[in-house]
Short mmCIF file of C-alpha atoms in Angstrom, two decimals:
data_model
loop_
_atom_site.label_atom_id
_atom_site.label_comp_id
_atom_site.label_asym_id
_atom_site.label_seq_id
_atom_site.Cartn_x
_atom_site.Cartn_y
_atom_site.Cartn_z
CA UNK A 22 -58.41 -13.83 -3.97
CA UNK A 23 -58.36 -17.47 -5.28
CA UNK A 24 -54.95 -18.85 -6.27
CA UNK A 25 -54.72 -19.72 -9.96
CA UNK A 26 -53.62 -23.53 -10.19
CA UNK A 27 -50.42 -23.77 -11.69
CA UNK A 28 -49.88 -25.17 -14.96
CA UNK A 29 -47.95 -28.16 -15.87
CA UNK A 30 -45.08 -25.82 -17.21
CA UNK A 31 -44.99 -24.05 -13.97
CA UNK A 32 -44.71 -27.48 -12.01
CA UNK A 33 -41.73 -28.83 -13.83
CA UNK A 34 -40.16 -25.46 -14.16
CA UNK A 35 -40.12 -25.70 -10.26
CA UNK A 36 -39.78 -29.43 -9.63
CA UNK A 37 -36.77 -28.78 -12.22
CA UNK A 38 -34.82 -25.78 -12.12
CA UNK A 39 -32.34 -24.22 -9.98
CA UNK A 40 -33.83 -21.32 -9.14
CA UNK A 41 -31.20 -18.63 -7.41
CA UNK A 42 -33.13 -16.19 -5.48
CA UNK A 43 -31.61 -13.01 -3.49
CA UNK A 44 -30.76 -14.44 -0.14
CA UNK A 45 -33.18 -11.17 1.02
CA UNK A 46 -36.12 -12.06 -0.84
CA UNK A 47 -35.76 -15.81 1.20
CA UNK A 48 -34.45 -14.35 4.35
CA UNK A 49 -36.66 -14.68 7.81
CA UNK A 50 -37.55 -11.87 10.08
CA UNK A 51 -35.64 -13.84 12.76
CA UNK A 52 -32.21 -14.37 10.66
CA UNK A 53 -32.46 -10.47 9.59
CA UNK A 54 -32.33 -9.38 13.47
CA UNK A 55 -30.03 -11.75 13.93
CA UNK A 56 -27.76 -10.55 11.23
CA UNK A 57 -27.63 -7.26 12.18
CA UNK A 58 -26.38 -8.12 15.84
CA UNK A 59 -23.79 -10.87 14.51
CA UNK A 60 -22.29 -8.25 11.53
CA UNK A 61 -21.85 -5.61 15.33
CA UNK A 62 -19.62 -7.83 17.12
CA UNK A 63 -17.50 -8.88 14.02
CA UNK A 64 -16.82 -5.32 12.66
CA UNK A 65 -15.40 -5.26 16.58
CA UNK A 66 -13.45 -8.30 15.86
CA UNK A 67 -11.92 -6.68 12.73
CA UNK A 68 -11.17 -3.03 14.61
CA UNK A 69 -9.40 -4.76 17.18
CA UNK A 70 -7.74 -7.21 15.10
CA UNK A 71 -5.79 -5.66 12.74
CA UNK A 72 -2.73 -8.07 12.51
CA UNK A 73 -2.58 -12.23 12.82
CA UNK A 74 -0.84 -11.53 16.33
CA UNK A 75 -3.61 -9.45 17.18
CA UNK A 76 -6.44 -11.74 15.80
CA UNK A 77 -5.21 -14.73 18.14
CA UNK A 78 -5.03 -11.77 21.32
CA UNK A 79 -8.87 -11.46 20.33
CA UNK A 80 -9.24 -14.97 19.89
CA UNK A 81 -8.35 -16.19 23.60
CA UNK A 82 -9.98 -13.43 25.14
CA UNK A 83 -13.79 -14.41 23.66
CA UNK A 84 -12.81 -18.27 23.88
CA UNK A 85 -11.97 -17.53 27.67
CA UNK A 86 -15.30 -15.98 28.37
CA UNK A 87 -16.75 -18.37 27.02
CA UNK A 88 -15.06 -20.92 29.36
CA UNK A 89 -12.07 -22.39 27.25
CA UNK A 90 -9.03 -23.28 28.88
CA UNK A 91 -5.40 -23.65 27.34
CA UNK A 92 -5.06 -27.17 26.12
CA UNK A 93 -1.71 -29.00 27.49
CA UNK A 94 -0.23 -32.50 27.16
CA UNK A 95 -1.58 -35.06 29.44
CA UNK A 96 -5.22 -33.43 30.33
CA UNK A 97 -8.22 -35.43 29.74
CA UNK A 98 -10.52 -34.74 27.21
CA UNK A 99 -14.12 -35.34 28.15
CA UNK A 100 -17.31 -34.71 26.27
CA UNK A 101 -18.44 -30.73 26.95
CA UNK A 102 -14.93 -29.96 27.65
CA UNK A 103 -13.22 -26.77 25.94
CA UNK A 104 -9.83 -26.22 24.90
CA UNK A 105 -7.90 -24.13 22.94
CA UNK A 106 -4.16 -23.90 22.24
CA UNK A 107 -2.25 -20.94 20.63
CA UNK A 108 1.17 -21.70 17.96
CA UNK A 109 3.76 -18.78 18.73
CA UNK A 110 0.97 -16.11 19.02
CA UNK A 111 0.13 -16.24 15.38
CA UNK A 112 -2.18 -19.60 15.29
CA UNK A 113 -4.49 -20.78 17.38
CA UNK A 114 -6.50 -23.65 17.46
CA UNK A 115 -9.86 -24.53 20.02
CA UNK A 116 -12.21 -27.64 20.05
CA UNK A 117 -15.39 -28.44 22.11
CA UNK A 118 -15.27 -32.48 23.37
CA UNK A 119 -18.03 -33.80 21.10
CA UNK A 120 -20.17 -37.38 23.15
CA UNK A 121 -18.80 -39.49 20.54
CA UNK A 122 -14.84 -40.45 20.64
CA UNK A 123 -12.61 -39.19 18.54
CA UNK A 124 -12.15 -41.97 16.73
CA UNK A 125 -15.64 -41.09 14.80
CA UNK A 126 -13.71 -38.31 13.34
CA UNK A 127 -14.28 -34.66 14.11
CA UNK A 128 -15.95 -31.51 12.39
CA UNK A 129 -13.18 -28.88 11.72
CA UNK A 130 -13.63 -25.12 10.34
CA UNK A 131 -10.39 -24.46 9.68
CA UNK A 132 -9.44 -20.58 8.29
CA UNK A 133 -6.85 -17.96 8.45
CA UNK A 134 -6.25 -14.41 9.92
CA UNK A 135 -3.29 -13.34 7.86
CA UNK A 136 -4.03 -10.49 5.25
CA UNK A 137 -1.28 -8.59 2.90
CA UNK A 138 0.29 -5.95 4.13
CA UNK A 139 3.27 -4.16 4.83
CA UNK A 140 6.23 -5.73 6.08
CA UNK A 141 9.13 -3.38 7.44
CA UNK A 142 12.82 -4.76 6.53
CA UNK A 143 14.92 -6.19 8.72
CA UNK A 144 16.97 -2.27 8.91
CA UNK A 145 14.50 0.06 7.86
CA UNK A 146 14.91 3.27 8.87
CA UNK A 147 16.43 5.81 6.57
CA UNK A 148 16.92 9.14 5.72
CA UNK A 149 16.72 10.55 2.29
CA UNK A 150 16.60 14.47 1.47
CA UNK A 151 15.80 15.70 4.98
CA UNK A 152 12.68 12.93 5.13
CA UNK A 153 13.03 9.86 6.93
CA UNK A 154 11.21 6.27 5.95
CA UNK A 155 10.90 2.64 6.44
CA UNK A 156 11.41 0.56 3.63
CA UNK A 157 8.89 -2.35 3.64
CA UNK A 158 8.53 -5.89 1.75
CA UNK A 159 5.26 -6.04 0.80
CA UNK A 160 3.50 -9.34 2.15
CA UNK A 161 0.69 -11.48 0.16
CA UNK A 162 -0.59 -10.65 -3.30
CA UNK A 163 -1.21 -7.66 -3.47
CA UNK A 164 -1.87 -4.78 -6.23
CA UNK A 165 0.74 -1.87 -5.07
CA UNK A 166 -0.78 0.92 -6.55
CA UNK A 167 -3.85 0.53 -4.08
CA UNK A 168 -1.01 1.26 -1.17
CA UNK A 169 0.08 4.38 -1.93
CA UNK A 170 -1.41 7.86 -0.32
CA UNK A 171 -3.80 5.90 1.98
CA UNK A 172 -3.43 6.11 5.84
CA UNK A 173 -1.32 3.50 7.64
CA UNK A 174 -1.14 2.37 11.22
CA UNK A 175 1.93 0.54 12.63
CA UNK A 176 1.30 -2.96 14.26
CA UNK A 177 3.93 -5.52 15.84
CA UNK A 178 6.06 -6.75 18.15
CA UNK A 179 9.83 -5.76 18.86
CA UNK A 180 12.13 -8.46 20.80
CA UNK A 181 15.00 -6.56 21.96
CA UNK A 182 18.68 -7.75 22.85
CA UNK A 183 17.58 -9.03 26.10
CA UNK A 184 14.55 -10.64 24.99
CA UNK A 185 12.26 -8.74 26.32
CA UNK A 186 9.37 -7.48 24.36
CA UNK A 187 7.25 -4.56 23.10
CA UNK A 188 4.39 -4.35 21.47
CA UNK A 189 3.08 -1.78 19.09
CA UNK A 190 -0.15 -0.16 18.06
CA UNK A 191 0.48 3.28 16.19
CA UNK A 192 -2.37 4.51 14.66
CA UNK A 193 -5.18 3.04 16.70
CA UNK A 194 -5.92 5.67 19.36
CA UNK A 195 -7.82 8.89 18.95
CA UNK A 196 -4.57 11.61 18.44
CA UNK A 197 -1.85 8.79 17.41
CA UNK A 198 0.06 10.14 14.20
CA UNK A 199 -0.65 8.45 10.89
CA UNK A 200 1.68 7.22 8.09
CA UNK A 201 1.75 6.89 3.99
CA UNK A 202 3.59 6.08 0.91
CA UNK A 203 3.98 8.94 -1.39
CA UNK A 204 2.76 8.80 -4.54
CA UNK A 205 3.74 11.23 -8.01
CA UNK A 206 1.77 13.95 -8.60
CA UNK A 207 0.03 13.91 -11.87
CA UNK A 208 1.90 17.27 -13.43
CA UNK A 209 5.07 14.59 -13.08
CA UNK A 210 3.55 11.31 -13.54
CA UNK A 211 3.22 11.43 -17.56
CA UNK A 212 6.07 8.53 -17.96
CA UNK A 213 4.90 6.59 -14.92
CA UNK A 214 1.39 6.76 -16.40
CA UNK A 215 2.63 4.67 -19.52
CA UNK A 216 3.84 1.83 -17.55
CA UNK A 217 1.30 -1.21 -16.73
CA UNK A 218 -0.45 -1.19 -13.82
CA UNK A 219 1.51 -3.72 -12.29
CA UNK A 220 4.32 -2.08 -13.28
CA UNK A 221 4.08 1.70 -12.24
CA UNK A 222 4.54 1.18 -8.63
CA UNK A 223 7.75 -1.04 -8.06
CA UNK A 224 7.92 -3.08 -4.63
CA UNK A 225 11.52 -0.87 -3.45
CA UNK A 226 9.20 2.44 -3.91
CA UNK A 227 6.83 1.41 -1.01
CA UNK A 228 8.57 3.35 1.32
CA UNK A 229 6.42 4.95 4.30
CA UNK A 230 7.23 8.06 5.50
CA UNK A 231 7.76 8.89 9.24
CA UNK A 232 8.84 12.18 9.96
CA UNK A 233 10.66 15.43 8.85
CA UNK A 234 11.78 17.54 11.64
CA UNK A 235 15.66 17.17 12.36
CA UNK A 236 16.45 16.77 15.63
CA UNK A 237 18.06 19.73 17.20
CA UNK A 238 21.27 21.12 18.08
CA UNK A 239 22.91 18.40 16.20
CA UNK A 240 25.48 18.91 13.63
CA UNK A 241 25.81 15.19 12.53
CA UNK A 242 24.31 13.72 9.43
CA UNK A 243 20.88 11.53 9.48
CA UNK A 244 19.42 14.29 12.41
CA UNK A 245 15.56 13.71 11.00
CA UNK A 246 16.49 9.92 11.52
CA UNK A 247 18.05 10.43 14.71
CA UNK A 248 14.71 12.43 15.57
CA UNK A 249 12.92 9.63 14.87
CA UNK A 250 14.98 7.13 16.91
CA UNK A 251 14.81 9.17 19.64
CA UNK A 252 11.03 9.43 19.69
CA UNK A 253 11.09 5.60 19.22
CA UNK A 254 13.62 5.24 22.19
CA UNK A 255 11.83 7.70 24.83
CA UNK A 256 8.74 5.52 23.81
CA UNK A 257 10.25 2.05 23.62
CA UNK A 258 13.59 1.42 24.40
CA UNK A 259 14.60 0.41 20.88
CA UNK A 260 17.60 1.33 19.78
CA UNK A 261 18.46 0.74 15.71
CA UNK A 262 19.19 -2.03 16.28
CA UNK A 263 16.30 -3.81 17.51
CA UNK A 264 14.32 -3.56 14.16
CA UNK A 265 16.18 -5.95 13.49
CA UNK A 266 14.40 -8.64 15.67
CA UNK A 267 10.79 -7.07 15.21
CA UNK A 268 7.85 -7.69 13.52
CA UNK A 269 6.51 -4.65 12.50
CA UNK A 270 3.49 -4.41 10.02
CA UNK A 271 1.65 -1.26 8.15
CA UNK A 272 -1.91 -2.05 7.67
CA UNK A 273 -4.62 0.13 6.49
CA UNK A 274 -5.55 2.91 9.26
CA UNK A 275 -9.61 2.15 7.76
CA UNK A 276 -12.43 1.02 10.67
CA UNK A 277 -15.05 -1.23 9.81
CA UNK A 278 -18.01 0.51 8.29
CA UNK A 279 -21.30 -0.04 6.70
CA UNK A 280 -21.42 0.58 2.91
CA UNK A 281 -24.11 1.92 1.08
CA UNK A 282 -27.39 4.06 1.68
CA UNK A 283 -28.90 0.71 3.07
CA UNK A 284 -26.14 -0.39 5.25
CA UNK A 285 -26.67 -3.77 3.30
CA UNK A 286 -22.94 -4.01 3.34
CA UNK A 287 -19.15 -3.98 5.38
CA UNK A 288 -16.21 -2.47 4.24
CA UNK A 289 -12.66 -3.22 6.49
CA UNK A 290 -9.59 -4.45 5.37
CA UNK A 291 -8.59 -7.82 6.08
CA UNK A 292 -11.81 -9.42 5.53
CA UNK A 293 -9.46 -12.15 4.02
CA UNK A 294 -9.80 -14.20 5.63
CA UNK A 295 -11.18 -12.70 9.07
CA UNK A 296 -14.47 -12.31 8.05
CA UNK A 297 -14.37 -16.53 8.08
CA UNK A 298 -11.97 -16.89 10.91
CA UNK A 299 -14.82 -14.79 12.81
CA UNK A 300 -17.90 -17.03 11.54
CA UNK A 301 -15.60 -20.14 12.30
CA UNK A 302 -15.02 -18.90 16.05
CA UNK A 303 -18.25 -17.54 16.44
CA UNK A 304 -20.34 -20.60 15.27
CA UNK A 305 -17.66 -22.30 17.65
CA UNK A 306 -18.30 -20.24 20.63
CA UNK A 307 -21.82 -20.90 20.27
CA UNK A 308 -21.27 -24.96 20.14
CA UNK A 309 -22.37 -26.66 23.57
CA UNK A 310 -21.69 -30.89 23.39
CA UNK A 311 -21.81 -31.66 20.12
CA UNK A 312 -22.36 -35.10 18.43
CA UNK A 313 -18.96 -35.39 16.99
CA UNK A 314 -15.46 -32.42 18.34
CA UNK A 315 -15.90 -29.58 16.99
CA UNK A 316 -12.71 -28.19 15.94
CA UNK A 317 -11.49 -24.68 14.80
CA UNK A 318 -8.15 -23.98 13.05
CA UNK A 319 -7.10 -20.22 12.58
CA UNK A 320 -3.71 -20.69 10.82
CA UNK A 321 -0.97 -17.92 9.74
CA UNK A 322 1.02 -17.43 6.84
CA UNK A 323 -1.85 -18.25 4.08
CA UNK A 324 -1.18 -15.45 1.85
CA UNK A 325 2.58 -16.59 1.35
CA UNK A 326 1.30 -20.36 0.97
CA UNK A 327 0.80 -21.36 4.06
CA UNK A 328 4.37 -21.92 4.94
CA UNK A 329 6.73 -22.03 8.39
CA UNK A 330 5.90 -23.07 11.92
CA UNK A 331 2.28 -21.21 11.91
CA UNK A 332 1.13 -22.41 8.40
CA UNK A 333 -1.54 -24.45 7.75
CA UNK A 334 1.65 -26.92 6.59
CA UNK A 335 3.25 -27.02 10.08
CA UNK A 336 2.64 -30.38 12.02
CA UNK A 337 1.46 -27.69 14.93
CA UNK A 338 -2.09 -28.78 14.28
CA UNK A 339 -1.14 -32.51 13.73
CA UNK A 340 0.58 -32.23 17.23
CA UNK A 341 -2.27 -30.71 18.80
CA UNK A 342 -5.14 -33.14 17.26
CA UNK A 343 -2.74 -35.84 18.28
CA UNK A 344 -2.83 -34.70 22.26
CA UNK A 345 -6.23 -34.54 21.51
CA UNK A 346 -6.22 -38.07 20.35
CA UNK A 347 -3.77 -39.74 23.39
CA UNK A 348 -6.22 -38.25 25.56
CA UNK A 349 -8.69 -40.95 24.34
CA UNK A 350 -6.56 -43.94 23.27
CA UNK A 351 -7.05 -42.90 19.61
CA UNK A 352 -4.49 -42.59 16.78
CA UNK A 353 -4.28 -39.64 15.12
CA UNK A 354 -5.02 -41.52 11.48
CA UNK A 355 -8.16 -43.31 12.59
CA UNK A 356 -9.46 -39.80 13.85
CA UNK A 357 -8.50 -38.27 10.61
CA UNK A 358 -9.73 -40.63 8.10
CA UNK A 359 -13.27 -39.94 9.61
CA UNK A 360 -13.24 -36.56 9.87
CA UNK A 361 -14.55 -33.72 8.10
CA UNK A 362 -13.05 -30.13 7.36
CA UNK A 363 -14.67 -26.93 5.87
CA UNK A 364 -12.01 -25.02 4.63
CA UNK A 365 -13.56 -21.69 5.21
CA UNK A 366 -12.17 -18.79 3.22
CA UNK A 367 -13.49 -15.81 0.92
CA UNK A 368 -14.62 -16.61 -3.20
CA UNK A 369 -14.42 -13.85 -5.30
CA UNK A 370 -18.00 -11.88 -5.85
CA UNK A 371 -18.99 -11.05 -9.11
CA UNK A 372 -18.87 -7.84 -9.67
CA UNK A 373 -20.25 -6.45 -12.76
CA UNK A 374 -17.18 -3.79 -13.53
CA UNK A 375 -15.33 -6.23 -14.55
CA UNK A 376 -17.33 -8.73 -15.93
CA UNK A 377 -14.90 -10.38 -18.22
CA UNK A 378 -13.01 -12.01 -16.10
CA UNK A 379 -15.90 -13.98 -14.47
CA UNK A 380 -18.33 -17.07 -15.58
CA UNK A 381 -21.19 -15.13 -14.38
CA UNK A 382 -23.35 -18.59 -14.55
CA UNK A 383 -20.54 -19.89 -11.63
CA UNK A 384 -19.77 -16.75 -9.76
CA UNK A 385 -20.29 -16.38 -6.28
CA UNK A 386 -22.75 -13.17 -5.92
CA UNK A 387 -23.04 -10.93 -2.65
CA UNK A 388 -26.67 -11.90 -0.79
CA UNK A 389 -26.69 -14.88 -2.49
CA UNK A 390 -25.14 -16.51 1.12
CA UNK A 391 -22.12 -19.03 1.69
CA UNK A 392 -20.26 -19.98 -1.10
CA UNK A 393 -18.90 -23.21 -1.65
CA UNK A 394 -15.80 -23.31 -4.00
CA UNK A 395 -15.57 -27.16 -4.96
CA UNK A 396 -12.10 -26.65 -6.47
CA UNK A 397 -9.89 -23.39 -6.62
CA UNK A 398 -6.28 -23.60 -7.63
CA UNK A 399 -5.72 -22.17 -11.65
CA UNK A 400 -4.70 -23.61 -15.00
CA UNK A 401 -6.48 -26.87 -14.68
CA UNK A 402 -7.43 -26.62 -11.32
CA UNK A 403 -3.47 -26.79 -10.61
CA UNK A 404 -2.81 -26.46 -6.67
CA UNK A 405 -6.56 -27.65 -5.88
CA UNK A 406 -8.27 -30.59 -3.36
CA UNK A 407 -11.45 -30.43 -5.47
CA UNK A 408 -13.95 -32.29 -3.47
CA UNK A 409 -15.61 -34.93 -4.33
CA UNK A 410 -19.34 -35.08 -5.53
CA UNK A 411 -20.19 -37.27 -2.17
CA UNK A 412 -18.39 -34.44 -0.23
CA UNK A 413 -20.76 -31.65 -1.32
CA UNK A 414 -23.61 -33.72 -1.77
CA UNK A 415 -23.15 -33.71 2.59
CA UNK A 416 -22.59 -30.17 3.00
CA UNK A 417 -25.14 -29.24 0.55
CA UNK A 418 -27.59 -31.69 2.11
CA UNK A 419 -26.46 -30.50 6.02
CA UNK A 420 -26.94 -26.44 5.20
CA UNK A 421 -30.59 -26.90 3.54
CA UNK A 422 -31.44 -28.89 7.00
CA UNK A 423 -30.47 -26.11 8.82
CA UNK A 424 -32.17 -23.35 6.80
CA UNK A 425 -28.53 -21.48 5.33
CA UNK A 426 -28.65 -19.75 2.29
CA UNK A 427 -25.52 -20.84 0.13
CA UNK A 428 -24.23 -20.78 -3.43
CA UNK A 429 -22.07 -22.89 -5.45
CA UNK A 430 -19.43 -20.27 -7.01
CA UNK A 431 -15.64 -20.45 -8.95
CA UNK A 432 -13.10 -18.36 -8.44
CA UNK A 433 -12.46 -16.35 -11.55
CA UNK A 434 -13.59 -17.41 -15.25
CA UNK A 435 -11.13 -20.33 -16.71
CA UNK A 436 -7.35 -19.20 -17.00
CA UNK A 437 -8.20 -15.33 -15.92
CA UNK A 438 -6.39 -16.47 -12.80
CA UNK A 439 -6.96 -18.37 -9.73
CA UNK A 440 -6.20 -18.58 -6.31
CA UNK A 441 -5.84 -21.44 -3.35
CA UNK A 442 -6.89 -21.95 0.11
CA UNK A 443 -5.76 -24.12 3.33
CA UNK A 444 -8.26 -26.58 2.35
CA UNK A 445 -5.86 -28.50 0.08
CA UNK A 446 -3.37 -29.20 2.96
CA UNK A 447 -6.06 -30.35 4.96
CA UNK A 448 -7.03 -33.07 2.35
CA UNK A 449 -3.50 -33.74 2.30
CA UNK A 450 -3.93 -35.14 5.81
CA UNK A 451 -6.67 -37.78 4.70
CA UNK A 452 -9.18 -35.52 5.91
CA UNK A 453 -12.40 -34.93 3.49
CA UNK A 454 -12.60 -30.99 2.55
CA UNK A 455 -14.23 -28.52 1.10
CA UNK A 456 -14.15 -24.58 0.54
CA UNK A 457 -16.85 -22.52 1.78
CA UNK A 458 -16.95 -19.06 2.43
CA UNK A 459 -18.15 -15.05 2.07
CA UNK A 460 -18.07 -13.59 -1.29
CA UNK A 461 -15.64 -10.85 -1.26
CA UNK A 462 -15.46 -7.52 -3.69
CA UNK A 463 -12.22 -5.82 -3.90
CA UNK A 464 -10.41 -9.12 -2.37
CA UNK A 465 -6.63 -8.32 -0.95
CA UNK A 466 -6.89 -4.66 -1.29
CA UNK A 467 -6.80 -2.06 1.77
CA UNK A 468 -10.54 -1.88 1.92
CA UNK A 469 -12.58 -4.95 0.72
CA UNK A 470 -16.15 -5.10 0.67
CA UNK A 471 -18.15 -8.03 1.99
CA UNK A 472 -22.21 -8.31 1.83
CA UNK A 473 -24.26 -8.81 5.88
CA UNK A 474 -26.21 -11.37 4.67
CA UNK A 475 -23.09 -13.44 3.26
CA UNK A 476 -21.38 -13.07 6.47
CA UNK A 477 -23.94 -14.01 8.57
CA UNK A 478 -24.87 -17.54 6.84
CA UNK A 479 -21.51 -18.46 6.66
CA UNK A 480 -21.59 -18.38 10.79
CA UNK A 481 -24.76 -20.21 10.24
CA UNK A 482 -23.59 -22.65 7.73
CA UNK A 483 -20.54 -23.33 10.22
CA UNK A 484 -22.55 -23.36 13.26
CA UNK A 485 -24.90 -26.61 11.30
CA UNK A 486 -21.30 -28.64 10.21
CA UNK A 487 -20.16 -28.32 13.69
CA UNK A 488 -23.38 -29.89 14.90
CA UNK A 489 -24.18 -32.18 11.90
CA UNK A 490 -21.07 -34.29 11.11
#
């Protein structure tokens, strides 16, 4: 059948528009198999990375079989050469020697692979009414009613007295117990009911409870605590206390799963930020020589502002980039002031529940791809690096060359909120910066849902900065 020629309308509306198509109505046969297999191997990632600690254990192993080595003072740093370096077990950082010297600048994806959670108190354990619990300081924003009578598994490390240490994974293994935070039952929960949503749950109320069988033959107080030590001692060695030099964390006791008749979709928790902590070390992996280092930052401690020794605010990463650097001659400032960083972490998707407090023209949308977030911050783009137009004219001009699908998105409609991301921290270094990253639905709750597509052209659109800077 003979094409109709188009009319002059239909030229300009085409030469002029921006015309946002579903990423699956523009998606090839060979990026759809390739999707599927990529979306496999990170709902692994996310299964067996359940904590930051965790995440960097994950980390090493795939950068080792790929053939990274651990990066140390002194060693040379030659083009094809692969390092990585881990901060304290929480951070880690990698690079692949790029042919052109550092002093060119270098490509970085930097990310993070904290999520909120459950913090247990420095001393715990408890016993109240014949039930024992662990009281918990909840870590990261995060909406407390969406904790409460939903499986938890117990992740961590404990460093006892004589610094030895233990790690833990309750929860994880077919026939390991479970845990929760009760909840009022609705015959009881008229008065709590009235209370604002942020209100009806109070932080000292997420308690988790761990047992109720005292332990026998005891006439002492506390014997359902005691029970519970002793189970922890025959296990451990810990004695009381020795909570008091762990890090213990409740996360979600969810595994990653496809969502919807389709399977179009994934639904974990901590897809914030793993989900771009796994395109940023994927696309990495995948890196062979490139023109100018890659580099890939996985920081700690984003969701409580990217603070201490394994934030994105810790000279950790200057110190590394700067070993980096003496290994060629280079200073650290020269290397920085040519380099380029894609802060990549999750936008908010638009989701159509709550439409109100979206601009629906600006909103990232799931299989719409990668979405850049030129600012974020809140109240006047307070707390934000907001990149400049030359910036994303680059990264805009580097993912169409390399056939990603990508969005331009906000987070949030115009004083409904806000958020912020590593990226300004990064630009605080003299290093050019933007946010880019997969649309997320439900962001910070137990079980957030992200969309295939997104998540695989985010690898993609890391995999072309890497190459392209």
């Amino acid at each position: 059948m003979e094409e109709k020629e188009k009319t002059p309308a239909q030229l300009r509306r085409e030469a002029l528009l921006d015309d946002r198509k579903n990423g699956y109505d523009r998606l090839t046969p060979e990026d759809e198999a390739a999707m599927q297999s990529y979306c496999e191997e990170y709902k692994k990632f996310l299964d067996a990375a359940k904590t930051e600690r965790e995440a960097v254990d994950e980390v090493v192993r795939l950068a080792q079989a790929k053939g990274f080595v651990p990066f140390t003072r002194g060693m040379s740093a030659n083009p094809g050469d692969k390092f990585y370096r881990v901060n304290r077990g929480k951070a880690i950082m990698l690079a692949v020697i790029g042919d052109k010297p550092l002093a060119d600048g270098v490509s970085i994806g930097a990310a993070h692979i904290d999520s909120p959670r459950l913090d247990l108190k420095p001393e715990p354990l408890y016993e109240d009414s014949e039930m024992a619990f662990l009281k918990t300081h909840y870590y990261g924003g995060i909406r407390k009613y969406q904790w409460v009578t939903i499986p938890l598994e117990l992740h961590g490390v404990i460093v006892k007295k004589d610094g030895s240490t233990v790690k833990v994974a309750i929860g994880t293994c077919p026939g390991d117990p479970l845990f929760t935070v009760d909840d009022l039952l609705p015959h009881l929960g008229a008065e709590q009911s009235k209370k604002p949503l942020g209100e009806a749950i109070p932080g000292e109320s997420l308690n988790i409870l761990v047992g109720s069988r005292p332990f026998k033959d005891d006439d002492g107080s506390d014997r359902v605590k005691l029970a519970i030590l002793d189970i922890l001692n025959q296990k451990y060695g810990l004695v009381e206390a020795d909570f008091i030099s762990a890090e213990l964390e409740a996360v979600p006791a969810f595994r990653a799963s496809d969502i919807g008749f389709d399977r179009s979709l994934i639904g974990a928790y901590g897809q914030d930020d793993r989900v771009c902590a796994y395109a940023s070390l994927a696309a990495l992996l995948e890196t062979e020589r490139p023109a100018h280092t890659a580099v890939c930052m996985l920081a700690d401690k984003e969701e409580i502002g990217s603070e201490g020794v394994s934030g994105m605010k810790s000279a950790a990463f200057d110190t590394f980039m700067s070993d980096l650097c003496d290994a060629q001659r280079v200073a650290l400032k020269v290397c920085y002031e040519h380099s380029f960083c894609l802060s990549s972490d999750v936008t908010a998707a638009y989701d159509p529940n709550f439409a109100s407090v979206y601009d629906k023209y600006n909103a990232a949308r799931v299989n719409y791809g990668m979405g850049f977030c030129k600012y974020t911050g809140a109240r006047g783009k307070s707390g934000a690096s907001d990149a400049s137009a030359e910036v994303v004219g680059f990264v805009r001009r580097t993912l169409d060359d390399a056939g990603v699908i990508w969005q331009m998105s906000e987070l949030g409609a115009v004083d409904a909120g806000g958020g912020g991301t590593v990226a300004v921290y990064m630009a605080e270094r003299d290093i050019d910066t933007l946010d880019a990253g997969v649309p997320v639905l439900s962001m910070h709750s137990p079980f957030e849902t992200t969309g295939k597509l997104d998540c695989y052209m985010t690898y993609k659109g890391m995999k072309a900065v890497y190459q392209a800077h």
